[in-house]
mmCIF file of C-alpha atoms in Angstrom:
data_model
loop_
_atom_site.group_PDB
_atom_site.id
_atom_site.type_symbol
_atom_site.label_atom_id
_atom_site.label_comp_id
_atom_site.label_asym_id
_atom_site.label_seq_id
_atom_site.Cartn_x
_atom_site.Cartn_y
_atom_site.Cartn_z
ATOM 1 C CA MET A 7 22.715 102.668 149.949
ATOM 2 C CA GLU A 8 23.162 100.807 146.703
ATOM 3 C CA ILE A 9 24.478 103.963 145.100
ATOM 4 C CA ALA A 10 27.054 104.338 147.891
ATOM 5 C CA VAL A 11 28.169 100.747 147.464
ATOM 6 C CA CYS A 12 28.527 101.222 143.732
ATOM 7 C CA ILE A 13 30.550 104.357 144.248
ATOM 8 C CA LEU A 14 32.786 102.513 146.716
ATOM 9 C CA ILE A 15 33.272 99.579 144.335
ATOM 10 C CA PHE A 16 34.012 101.975 141.506
ATOM 11 C CA ALA A 17 36.568 103.748 143.696
ATOM 12 C CA LEU A 18 38.193 100.446 144.624
ATOM 13 C CA VAL A 19 38.347 99.363 140.983
ATOM 14 C CA ALA A 20 39.880 102.704 140.024
ATOM 15 C CA ALA A 21 42.403 102.349 142.828
ATOM 16 C CA LEU A 22 43.272 98.842 141.707
ATOM 17 C CA ILE A 23 43.654 99.980 138.122
ATOM 18 C CA SER A 24 45.872 102.837 139.291
ATOM 19 C CA CYS A 25 47.964 100.443 141.381
ATOM 20 C CA TYR A 26 48.229 98.054 138.469
ATOM 21 C CA MET A 27 49.410 100.856 136.216
ATOM 22 C CA VAL A 28 51.980 101.911 138.839
ATOM 23 C CA VAL A 29 53.160 98.309 139.180
ATOM 24 C CA CYS A 30 53.443 98.040 135.390
ATOM 25 C CA ARG A 31 55.468 101.204 135.283
ATOM 26 C CA TYR A 32 57.744 99.928 138.074
ATOM 27 C CA ARG A 33 58.096 96.592 136.331
ATOM 28 C CA LYS A 34 59.166 98.383 133.193
ATOM 29 C CA SER A 35 61.604 100.479 135.231
ATOM 30 C CA ILE A 36 62.921 97.367 136.995
ATOM 31 C CA ALA A 37 63.257 95.601 133.629
ATOM 32 C CA ALA A 38 65.134 98.601 132.241
ATOM 33 C CA LEU A 39 67.358 98.693 135.321
ATOM 34 C CA GLN A 40 67.980 94.972 135.012
ATOM 35 C CA SER A 41 68.828 95.410 131.336
ATOM 36 C CA ASN A 42 71.213 98.249 132.186
ATOM 37 C CA LEU A 43 72.746 96.153 134.962
ATOM 38 C CA ASP A 44 73.223 93.235 132.571
ATOM 39 C CA ALA A 45 74.882 95.592 130.051
ATOM 40 C CA ILE A 46 77.152 97.008 132.768
ATOM 41 C CA GLN A 47 78.080 93.524 133.943
ATOM 42 C CA SER A 48 78.771 92.511 130.337
ATOM 43 C CA ASP A 49 80.964 95.587 129.858
ATOM 44 C CA LEU A 50 82.766 94.885 133.128
ATOM 45 C CA LYS A 51 83.325 91.291 132.090
ATOM 46 C CA MET A 52 84.701 92.430 128.734
ATOM 47 C CA GLU A 53 86.965 94.993 130.410
ATOM 48 C CA ARG A 54 88.176 92.338 132.840
ATOM 49 C CA GLU A 55 88.946 89.981 129.951
ATOM 50 C CA LYS A 56 90.788 92.790 128.150
ATOM 51 C CA MET A 57 92.759 93.575 131.293
ATOM 52 C CA LEU A 58 93.631 89.906 131.785
ATOM 53 C CA ALA A 59 94.692 89.627 128.141
ATOM 54 C CA HIS A 60 96.813 92.756 128.553
ATOM 55 C CA LEU A 61 98.472 91.369 131.700
ATOM 56 C CA LYS A 62 99.066 88.056 129.976
ATOM 57 C CA LEU A 63 100.809 89.691 127.007
ATOM 58 C CA SER A 64 102.576 92.348 129.073
ATOM 59 C CA LYS A 65 106.364 92.298 129.307
ATOM 60 C CA ARG A 66 106.018 93.354 132.942
ATOM 61 C CA GLY A 67 105.442 90.950 135.819
ATOM 62 C CA PHE A 68 102.356 92.042 137.776
ATOM 63 C CA ALA A 69 100.608 90.983 140.975
ATOM 64 C CA ASN A 70 97.796 92.719 142.872
ATOM 65 C CA TYR A 71 97.129 91.996 146.577
ATOM 66 C CA SER A 72 94.487 92.677 149.204
ATOM 67 C CA PRO A 73 95.427 94.583 152.404
ATOM 68 C CA GLN A 74 95.836 91.131 153.994
ATOM 69 C CA ARG A 75 98.476 90.304 151.325
ATOM 70 C CA LYS A 76 96.346 87.748 149.535
ATOM 71 C CA GLU A 77 96.639 87.567 145.763
ATOM 72 C CA ILE A 78 93.818 89.197 143.815
ATOM 73 C CA LEU A 79 95.389 88.927 140.404
ATOM 74 C CA SER A 80 98.785 88.084 138.899
ATOM 75 C CA ASN A 81 100.229 87.210 135.529
ATOM 76 C CA GLU A 82 102.454 84.377 134.405
ATOM 77 C CA LEU A 83 105.497 86.618 133.930
ATOM 78 C CA PHE A 84 105.430 87.613 137.615
ATOM 79 C CA ILE A 85 105.696 83.931 138.617
ATOM 80 C CA GLN A 86 108.567 83.460 136.151
ATOM 81 C CA TYR A 87 110.458 86.447 137.514
ATOM 82 C CA ILE A 88 110.171 85.483 141.179
ATOM 83 C CA ASN A 89 111.303 81.961 140.263
ATOM 84 C CA ALA A 90 114.305 83.450 138.444
ATOM 85 C CA ILE A 91 115.240 85.297 141.646
ATOM 86 C CA SER A 92 114.308 82.761 144.312
ATOM 87 C CA ASN A 93 116.420 79.750 145.268
ATOM 88 C CA LYS A 94 113.208 77.783 145.811
ATOM 89 C CA ARG A 95 110.382 76.834 143.469
ATOM 90 C CA CYS A 96 107.539 79.375 143.695
ATOM 91 C CA SER A 97 104.035 78.326 142.658
ATOM 92 C CA TYR A 98 102.121 81.303 144.069
ATOM 93 C CA SER A 99 102.634 85.035 143.864
ATOM 94 C CA GLU A 100 102.479 85.292 147.691
ATOM 95 C CA SER A 101 105.876 83.524 147.697
ATOM 96 C CA VAL A 102 107.402 86.905 146.896
ATOM 97 C CA PHE A 103 107.133 87.810 150.603
ATOM 98 C CA ASP A 104 109.505 84.948 151.487
ATOM 99 C CA ILE A 105 112.253 85.908 149.027
ATOM 100 C CA PRO A 106 115.134 87.738 150.772
ATOM 101 C CA GLU A 107 115.825 89.944 147.753
ATOM 102 C CA PHE A 108 112.401 91.547 148.263
ATOM 103 C CA GLY A 109 113.198 92.400 151.886
ATOM 104 C CA GLU A 110 113.103 96.165 151.247
ATOM 105 C CA ILE A 111 109.662 95.829 149.664
ATOM 106 C CA LEU A 112 108.440 93.864 152.682
ATOM 107 C CA ASP A 113 109.834 96.453 155.119
ATOM 108 C CA PHE A 114 108.109 99.161 153.086
ATOM 109 C CA LEU A 115 104.779 97.314 153.333
ATOM 110 C CA ASP A 116 105.188 96.651 157.055
ATOM 111 C CA ASP A 117 105.782 100.337 157.668
ATOM 112 C CA ARG A 118 103.169 101.877 155.373
ATOM 113 C CA GLN A 119 100.288 99.475 155.953
ATOM 114 C CA CYS A 120 100.249 100.133 159.697
ATOM 115 C CA ARG A 121 100.000 103.896 159.262
ATOM 116 C CA ALA A 122 96.653 105.655 159.645
ATOM 117 C CA GLU A 123 97.046 108.132 156.794
ATOM 118 C CA LYS A 124 95.598 107.160 153.459
ATOM 119 C CA LYS A 125 97.804 108.145 150.558
ATOM 120 C CA LEU A 126 99.385 106.648 147.472
ATOM 121 C CA GLU A 127 103.007 105.600 148.104
ATOM 122 C CA THR A 128 105.621 103.777 146.048
ATOM 123 C CA LYS A 129 108.887 101.931 146.531
ATOM 124 C CA ALA A 130 111.313 100.614 143.878
ATOM 125 C CA ILE A 131 114.399 98.403 144.208
ATOM 126 C CA GLN A 132 116.905 96.899 141.770
ATOM 127 C CA ILE A 133 117.767 93.213 141.952
ATOM 128 C CA GLU A 134 120.750 91.628 140.201
ATOM 129 C CA LYS A 135 120.794 87.854 140.245
ATOM 130 C CA ASN A 136 121.508 84.918 137.951
ATOM 131 C CA GLY A 137 122.689 87.199 135.154
ATOM 132 C CA ARG A 138 119.542 89.327 135.222
ATOM 133 C CA ILE A 139 118.905 92.915 136.261
ATOM 134 C CA LEU A 140 115.339 93.419 137.504
ATOM 135 C CA VAL A 141 113.481 96.409 138.903
ATOM 136 C CA ALA A 142 110.704 95.628 141.429
ATOM 137 C CA SER A 143 108.183 98.372 142.250
ATOM 138 C CA CYS A 144 105.474 98.412 144.922
ATOM 139 C CA ILE A 145 102.478 100.778 145.031
ATOM 140 C CA ILE A 146 100.229 101.030 148.118
ATOM 141 C CA PHE A 147 96.727 102.361 147.494
ATOM 142 C CA HIS A 148 94.470 104.342 149.853
ATOM 143 C CA ASP A 149 92.696 101.212 151.105
ATOM 144 C CA LYS A 150 96.074 99.552 151.900
ATOM 145 C CA SER A 151 95.768 97.113 149.031
ATOM 146 C CA PHE A 152 98.857 97.125 146.838
ATOM 147 C CA GLU A 153 100.491 95.863 143.693
ATOM 148 C CA ILE A 154 104.022 94.715 142.854
ATOM 149 C CA THR A 155 105.484 94.925 139.366
ATOM 150 C CA ILE A 156 108.764 93.478 138.070
ATOM 151 C CA ASP A 157 110.588 94.708 134.957
ATOM 152 C CA ASP A 158 113.562 92.981 133.337
ATOM 153 C CA ILE A 159 116.013 95.728 132.320
ATOM 154 C CA THR A 160 118.921 93.404 131.543
ATOM 155 C CA GLN A 161 118.887 94.090 127.814
ATOM 156 C CA LYS A 162 118.375 97.808 128.338
ATOM 157 C CA GLU A 163 121.372 97.952 130.674
ATOM 158 C CA GLU A 164 123.470 95.944 128.235
ATOM 159 C CA GLN A 165 122.541 98.323 125.430
ATOM 160 C CA ALA A 166 123.376 101.312 127.619
ATOM 161 C CA SER A 167 126.724 99.712 128.433
ATOM 162 C CA LEU A 168 127.402 99.103 124.742
ATOM 163 C CA LYS A 169 126.578 102.733 123.965
ATOM 164 C CA ARG A 170 128.926 103.933 126.697
ATOM 165 C CA GLN A 171 131.635 101.642 125.353
ATOM 166 C CA LEU A 172 130.968 102.837 121.808
ATOM 167 C CA THR A 173 131.248 106.461 122.930
ATOM 168 C CA GLN A 174 134.553 105.722 124.665
ATOM 169 C CA ASN A 175 135.877 103.886 121.613
ATOM 170 C CA ILE A 176 134.832 106.685 119.277
ATOM 171 C CA SER A 177 136.531 109.239 121.506
ATOM 172 C CA HIS A 178 139.679 107.124 121.534
ATOM 173 C CA GLU A 179 139.641 106.591 117.768
ATOM 174 C CA LEU A 180 139.129 110.300 117.079
ATOM 175 C CA LYS A 181 142.043 111.358 119.272
ATOM 176 C CA THR A 182 144.764 109.802 117.081
ATOM 177 C CA PRO A 183 143.957 111.490 113.733
ATOM 178 C CA VAL A 184 143.016 114.776 115.414
ATOM 179 C CA ALA A 185 146.291 114.800 117.383
ATOM 180 C CA SER A 186 148.238 113.967 114.212
ATOM 181 C CA ILE A 187 146.586 116.745 112.205
ATOM 182 C CA GLN A 188 147.165 119.185 115.060
ATOM 183 C CA GLY A 189 150.815 118.187 115.318
ATOM 184 C CA TYR A 190 151.466 118.520 111.581
ATOM 185 C CA MET A 191 149.678 121.876 111.387
ATOM 186 C CA GLU A 192 151.602 123.241 114.400
ATOM 187 C CA THR A 193 154.841 122.215 112.701
ATOM 188 C CA LEU A 194 153.859 124.085 109.535
ATOM 189 C CA ILE A 195 152.690 127.165 111.446
ATOM 190 C CA CYS A 196 155.732 127.333 113.738
ATOM 191 C CA ASN A 197 158.160 126.776 110.827
ATOM 192 C CA PRO A 198 157.066 129.095 108.006
ATOM 193 C CA ASP A 199 160.448 128.711 106.272
ATOM 194 C CA ILE A 200 160.317 124.911 106.172
ATOM 195 C CA GLU A 201 161.501 123.482 102.860
ATOM 196 C CA GLN A 202 158.808 122.701 100.300
ATOM 197 C CA GLU A 203 159.437 118.952 100.265
ATOM 198 C CA LYS A 204 158.792 118.635 104.016
ATOM 199 C CA ARG A 205 155.839 121.018 103.756
ATOM 200 C CA ASN A 206 154.248 118.782 101.130
ATOM 201 C CA PHE A 207 154.986 115.743 103.285
ATOM 202 C CA TYR A 208 153.145 117.227 106.281
ATOM 203 C CA ILE A 209 150.244 118.403 104.129
ATOM 204 C CA LYS A 210 149.850 114.906 102.674
ATOM 205 C CA ARG A 211 149.916 113.430 106.190
ATOM 206 C CA CYS A 212 147.212 115.899 107.276
ATOM 207 C CA TYR A 213 145.097 114.904 104.294
ATOM 208 C CA THR A 214 145.527 111.190 105.075
ATOM 209 C CA GLN A 215 144.427 111.696 108.685
ATOM 210 C CA ALA A 216 141.516 113.901 107.571
ATOM 211 C CA GLN A 217 140.429 111.152 105.196
ATOM 212 C CA ARG A 218 140.641 108.663 108.043
ATOM 213 C CA LEU A 219 138.381 110.928 110.118
ATOM 214 C CA THR A 220 135.927 111.156 107.247
ATOM 215 C CA ASN A 221 135.812 107.368 106.899
ATOM 216 C CA LEU A 222 135.348 106.947 110.640
ATOM 217 C CA LEU A 223 132.468 109.443 110.749
ATOM 218 C CA GLN A 224 130.819 107.792 107.747
ATOM 219 C CA ASP A 225 131.062 104.379 109.392
ATOM 220 C CA ILE A 226 129.702 105.737 112.674
ATOM 221 C CA SER A 227 126.794 107.305 110.767
ATOM 222 C CA THR A 228 126.038 103.982 109.054
ATOM 223 C CA ILE A 229 126.148 102.043 112.325
ATOM 224 C CA SER A 230 123.918 104.616 114.054
ATOM 225 C CA LYS A 231 121.325 104.502 111.272
ATOM 226 C CA LEU A 232 121.240 100.702 111.324
ATOM 227 C CA ASP A 233 120.802 100.752 115.116
ATOM 228 C CA GLU A 234 118.411 103.658 115.580
ATOM 229 C CA ALA A 235 116.647 104.249 112.254
ATOM 230 C CA PRO A 236 116.860 101.265 109.862
ATOM 231 C CA GLU A 237 113.693 102.526 108.165
ATOM 232 C CA MET A 238 115.863 105.239 106.574
ATOM 233 C CA TYR A 239 117.261 102.548 104.271
ATOM 234 C CA VAL A 240 114.612 102.048 101.591
ATOM 235 C CA GLY A 241 114.072 98.879 99.613
ATOM 236 C CA GLU A 242 114.605 98.784 95.856
ATOM 237 C CA ASP A 243 115.504 96.370 93.086
ATOM 238 C CA VAL A 244 119.203 95.570 93.417
ATOM 239 C CA ASP A 245 121.440 93.373 91.261
ATOM 240 C CA ILE A 246 124.117 92.057 93.621
ATOM 241 C CA SER A 247 126.260 90.915 90.695
ATOM 242 C CA VAL A 248 126.459 94.495 89.411
ATOM 243 C CA ILE A 249 127.279 95.757 92.929
ATOM 244 C CA ILE A 250 130.205 93.324 93.201
ATOM 245 C CA ASP A 251 131.504 94.482 89.812
ATOM 246 C CA ASN A 252 131.289 98.113 91.005
ATOM 247 C CA VAL A 253 133.261 97.319 94.186
ATOM 248 C CA ILE A 254 136.020 95.607 92.186
ATOM 249 C CA LYS A 255 136.111 98.524 89.745
ATOM 250 C CA ASP A 256 136.245 101.157 92.526
ATOM 251 C CA LEU A 257 139.153 99.342 94.192
ATOM 252 C CA SER A 258 140.987 98.366 91.012
ATOM 253 C CA LEU A 259 144.005 100.603 91.686
ATOM 254 C CA VAL A 260 144.442 99.306 95.252
ATOM 255 C CA ILE A 261 143.925 95.724 94.058
ATOM 256 C CA GLU A 262 146.673 96.252 91.471
ATOM 257 C CA GLU A 263 149.016 97.842 94.043
ATOM 258 C CA HIS A 264 148.645 94.817 96.333
ATOM 259 C CA HIS A 265 148.987 92.391 93.383
ATOM 260 C CA PHE A 266 145.649 90.820 94.261
ATOM 261 C CA THR A 267 143.721 88.409 92.101
ATOM 262 C CA VAL A 268 139.944 88.666 92.428
ATOM 263 C CA LYS A 269 137.806 85.762 91.221
ATOM 264 C CA LYS A 270 134.064 86.253 90.970
ATOM 265 C CA GLU A 271 131.933 83.132 90.654
ATOM 266 C CA THR A 272 128.321 84.298 90.590
ATOM 267 C CA PRO A 273 125.407 84.173 88.166
ATOM 268 C CA ASP A 274 125.240 87.131 85.792
ATOM 269 C CA THR A 275 122.156 88.400 87.613
ATOM 270 C CA LEU A 276 121.425 88.239 91.352
ATOM 271 C CA MET A 277 118.280 90.293 91.837
ATOM 272 C CA ILE A 278 116.936 91.094 95.290
ATOM 273 C CA LYS A 279 114.625 93.617 96.925
ATOM 274 C CA GLY A 280 117.109 95.383 99.172
ATOM 275 C CA ASN A 281 119.167 98.495 99.770
ATOM 276 C CA THR A 282 121.903 99.366 97.287
ATOM 277 C CA THR A 283 124.048 101.297 99.775
ATOM 278 C CA LEU A 284 124.096 98.489 102.323
ATOM 279 C CA ILE A 285 124.715 95.745 99.762
ATOM 280 C CA TYR A 286 127.656 97.783 98.456
ATOM 281 C CA SER A 287 128.963 98.241 102.022
ATOM 282 C CA ILE A 288 128.943 94.452 102.587
ATOM 283 C CA PHE A 289 131.239 93.631 99.676
ATOM 284 C CA ARG A 290 133.270 96.852 99.935
ATOM 285 C CA ASN A 291 134.123 96.298 103.605
ATOM 286 C CA LEU A 292 134.923 92.620 103.042
ATOM 287 C CA MET A 293 137.233 93.596 100.187
ATOM 288 C CA ASP A 294 138.838 96.377 102.246
ATOM 289 C CA ASN A 295 139.411 93.872 105.044
ATOM 290 C CA ALA A 296 141.109 91.428 102.688
ATOM 291 C CA LEU A 297 143.286 94.163 101.172
ATOM 292 C CA ALA A 298 144.348 95.323 104.621
ATOM 293 C CA TYR A 299 145.133 91.953 106.225
ATOM 294 C CA ALA A 300 145.480 89.140 103.662
ATOM 295 C CA GLY A 301 148.966 90.233 102.606
ATOM 296 C CA GLU A 302 150.486 90.796 99.177
ATOM 297 C CA ASN A 303 149.771 88.587 96.136
ATOM 298 C CA ALA A 304 146.616 87.140 97.681
ATOM 299 C CA THR A 305 143.658 85.712 95.828
ATOM 300 C CA VAL A 306 140.092 86.675 96.745
ATOM 301 C CA ASN A 307 137.157 84.461 95.790
ATOM 302 C CA ILE A 308 133.608 85.819 95.751
ATOM 303 C CA HIS A 309 131.276 82.881 95.233
ATOM 304 C CA CYS A 310 127.486 82.562 95.227
ATOM 305 C CA TYR A 311 127.475 78.842 95.864
ATOM 306 C CA ARG A 312 123.743 78.256 96.383
ATOM 307 C CA GLN A 313 120.317 79.822 96.087
ATOM 308 C CA ASP A 314 116.806 78.780 97.023
ATOM 309 C CA LYS A 315 113.378 80.436 96.977
ATOM 310 C CA GLU A 316 114.316 82.820 99.781
ATOM 311 C CA PHE A 317 118.089 83.272 99.992
ATOM 312 C CA TYR A 318 121.351 83.680 98.132
ATOM 313 C CA TYR A 319 124.313 81.959 99.810
ATOM 314 C CA PHE A 320 127.723 83.641 99.528
ATOM 315 C CA SER A 321 131.313 82.798 100.319
ATOM 316 C CA PHE A 322 133.936 85.564 100.444
ATOM 317 C CA SER A 323 137.403 84.146 101.036
ATOM 318 C CA ASP A 324 141.094 84.905 100.671
ATOM 319 C CA ASN A 325 144.203 82.743 100.870
ATOM 320 C CA GLY A 326 146.065 85.081 103.201
ATOM 321 C CA THR A 327 147.261 84.570 106.752
ATOM 322 C CA GLY A 328 143.847 84.179 108.442
ATOM 323 C CA VAL A 329 143.427 84.845 112.182
ATOM 324 C CA ASP A 330 143.765 82.822 115.365
ATOM 325 C CA ASP A 331 140.576 80.912 116.212
ATOM 326 C CA GLU A 332 140.188 82.866 119.451
ATOM 327 C CA HIS A 333 139.439 86.012 117.434
ATOM 328 C CA LEU A 334 136.822 84.564 115.063
ATOM 329 C CA ASN A 335 133.773 85.167 117.268
ATOM 330 C CA ARG A 336 134.781 88.779 117.911
ATOM 331 C CA LEU A 337 135.650 89.882 114.388
ATOM 332 C CA PHE A 338 132.238 91.560 114.042
ATOM 333 C CA ASP A 339 132.482 93.480 117.344
ATOM 334 C CA ARG A 340 132.740 97.235 116.987
ATOM 335 C CA PHE A 341 136.308 98.530 117.166
ATOM 336 C CA TYR A 342 137.660 95.035 117.806
ATOM 337 C CA ARG A 343 141.120 94.664 116.303
ATOM 338 C CA VAL A 344 143.142 91.469 116.017
ATOM 339 C CA ASP A 345 146.335 93.523 115.672
ATOM 340 C CA LYS A 346 145.700 97.049 116.916
ATOM 341 C CA GLY A 347 148.903 98.613 115.660
ATOM 342 C CA ARG A 348 148.662 97.041 112.232
ATOM 343 C CA SER A 349 144.971 97.905 111.937
ATOM 344 C CA ARG A 350 145.532 101.592 112.509
ATOM 345 C CA LYS A 351 148.463 101.673 110.099
ATOM 346 C CA ALA A 352 146.197 100.105 107.483
ATOM 347 C CA GLY A 353 143.754 102.976 107.990
ATOM 348 C CA GLY A 354 140.846 100.860 109.199
ATOM 349 C CA THR A 355 138.164 102.351 111.424
ATOM 350 C CA GLY A 356 137.448 99.140 113.332
ATOM 351 C CA LEU A 357 133.795 99.280 112.237
ATOM 352 C CA GLY A 358 133.938 97.651 108.806
ATOM 353 C CA LEU A 359 133.003 94.088 109.749
ATOM 354 C CA SER A 360 130.416 95.328 112.255
ATOM 355 C CA ILE A 361 128.765 97.234 109.390
ATOM 356 C CA VAL A 362 128.909 94.059 107.293
ATOM 357 C CA LYS A 363 127.130 92.053 110.001
ATOM 358 C CA ASN A 364 124.455 94.716 110.512
ATOM 359 C CA ALA A 365 123.906 95.133 106.766
ATOM 360 C CA VAL A 366 123.533 91.358 106.360
ATOM 361 C CA SER A 367 121.080 91.294 109.282
ATOM 362 C CA PHE A 368 119.149 94.165 107.679
ATOM 363 C CA HIS A 369 118.612 91.840 104.697
ATOM 364 C CA ASN A 370 117.444 89.050 107.054
ATOM 365 C CA GLY A 371 120.649 87.067 106.603
ATOM 366 C CA ARG A 372 123.352 85.642 108.843
ATOM 367 C CA ILE A 373 127.141 85.782 108.635
ATOM 368 C CA SER A 374 130.013 83.835 110.188
ATOM 369 C CA ALA A 375 133.771 83.643 109.748
ATOM 370 C CA LYS A 376 136.159 80.725 109.712
ATOM 371 C CA ASN A 377 139.744 79.932 108.803
ATOM 372 C CA ARG A 378 140.238 78.026 105.566
ATOM 373 C CA GLU A 379 142.085 74.733 105.597
ATOM 374 C CA GLY A 380 144.546 75.948 102.993
ATOM 375 C CA GLY A 381 145.095 79.228 104.811
ATOM 376 C CA GLY A 382 143.202 82.476 104.797
ATOM 377 C CA LEU A 383 139.858 83.691 106.049
ATOM 378 C CA GLU A 384 136.382 82.846 104.756
ATOM 379 C CA PHE A 385 133.124 84.697 105.404
ATOM 380 C CA LEU A 386 129.908 82.771 104.842
ATOM 381 C CA PHE A 387 126.672 84.741 104.673
ATOM 382 C CA THR A 388 123.170 84.790 103.289
ATOM 383 C CA ILE A 389 121.055 87.590 101.830
ATOM 384 C CA LYS A 390 117.306 87.246 101.569
ATOM 385 C CA LYS A 391 115.806 87.940 98.157
ATOM 386 C CA TYR A 392 112.908 89.928 99.616
ATOM 387 C CA PHE A 393 112.839 91.616 103.030
#
């Protein structure tokens, strides 16, 4: 009897020990699971914070909604955009459903959310209001929750419009010299017995128009590089004073023909970290502009009137006829001409001052134009010493 009791107690103790060991193992497993759960929650929290940071910095307005059209998440830009569209002040993203301009989005939601099928569907609309062009897109998910995004494409559309206008202007500018060359060549071909003096005249005219085409294509190439691939212009040590001297030297014959006087008032050395080609184009195009429009016997002043730790300050002026004030703000527009007929006769491409502005901007400077009190035109601009 005592032996049986002992065996029973021993069995119970063994069972308890076994249970204890199982419990310990489960506790370890539960602890490991808890640790894994904590790590997962920490990762989820980090991912949520990253997503929120991304939405905050995004250039796209975003709002996510439950199937009941209650906000789950939205960013600040979404609120700004719906306020830019709405005639009323909007404090919540749900206000989007009360804005008439989003009527198509609302109709889309009304239709798709009541359907039984579960599939991903989208709807996009364009909204033009208060000077802005916005694209609103809605995506419905399988569980009938959805998100609305808003993108501002105003600048993109403006750039596309400028490119279309540039293409039209280029086509128009190319037609004149091409038509002239074609006309002169047809005359020479159809009149093989034409006297030598006239033949030479037509050949010279063809050459002049071909040179005009070359200049136009070079200017278009420069503008395109500055717009699309400014990194192609490398930085190097440049002495602006030497560049100005080179421009005056290269144009010396034309300057003499027009009886121009060029006065240069700059330090002997004006060192910057910049691009030689673009610095040359600034002063060359300004000089070409003065030669074309200032008139005969004009005086050009090139003056570096100030410098500080960051910038050189320049004035490029002439004492010619100047321009009407209404034209001043548009002088740097591509293909803008104050006097179209006179500009073409002078051989200009209509891109010179636009190149000047872009080249100055490339060197982190600014440029403006004004009429001088004593007559003539003055360009004021800065060039940064290091860019």
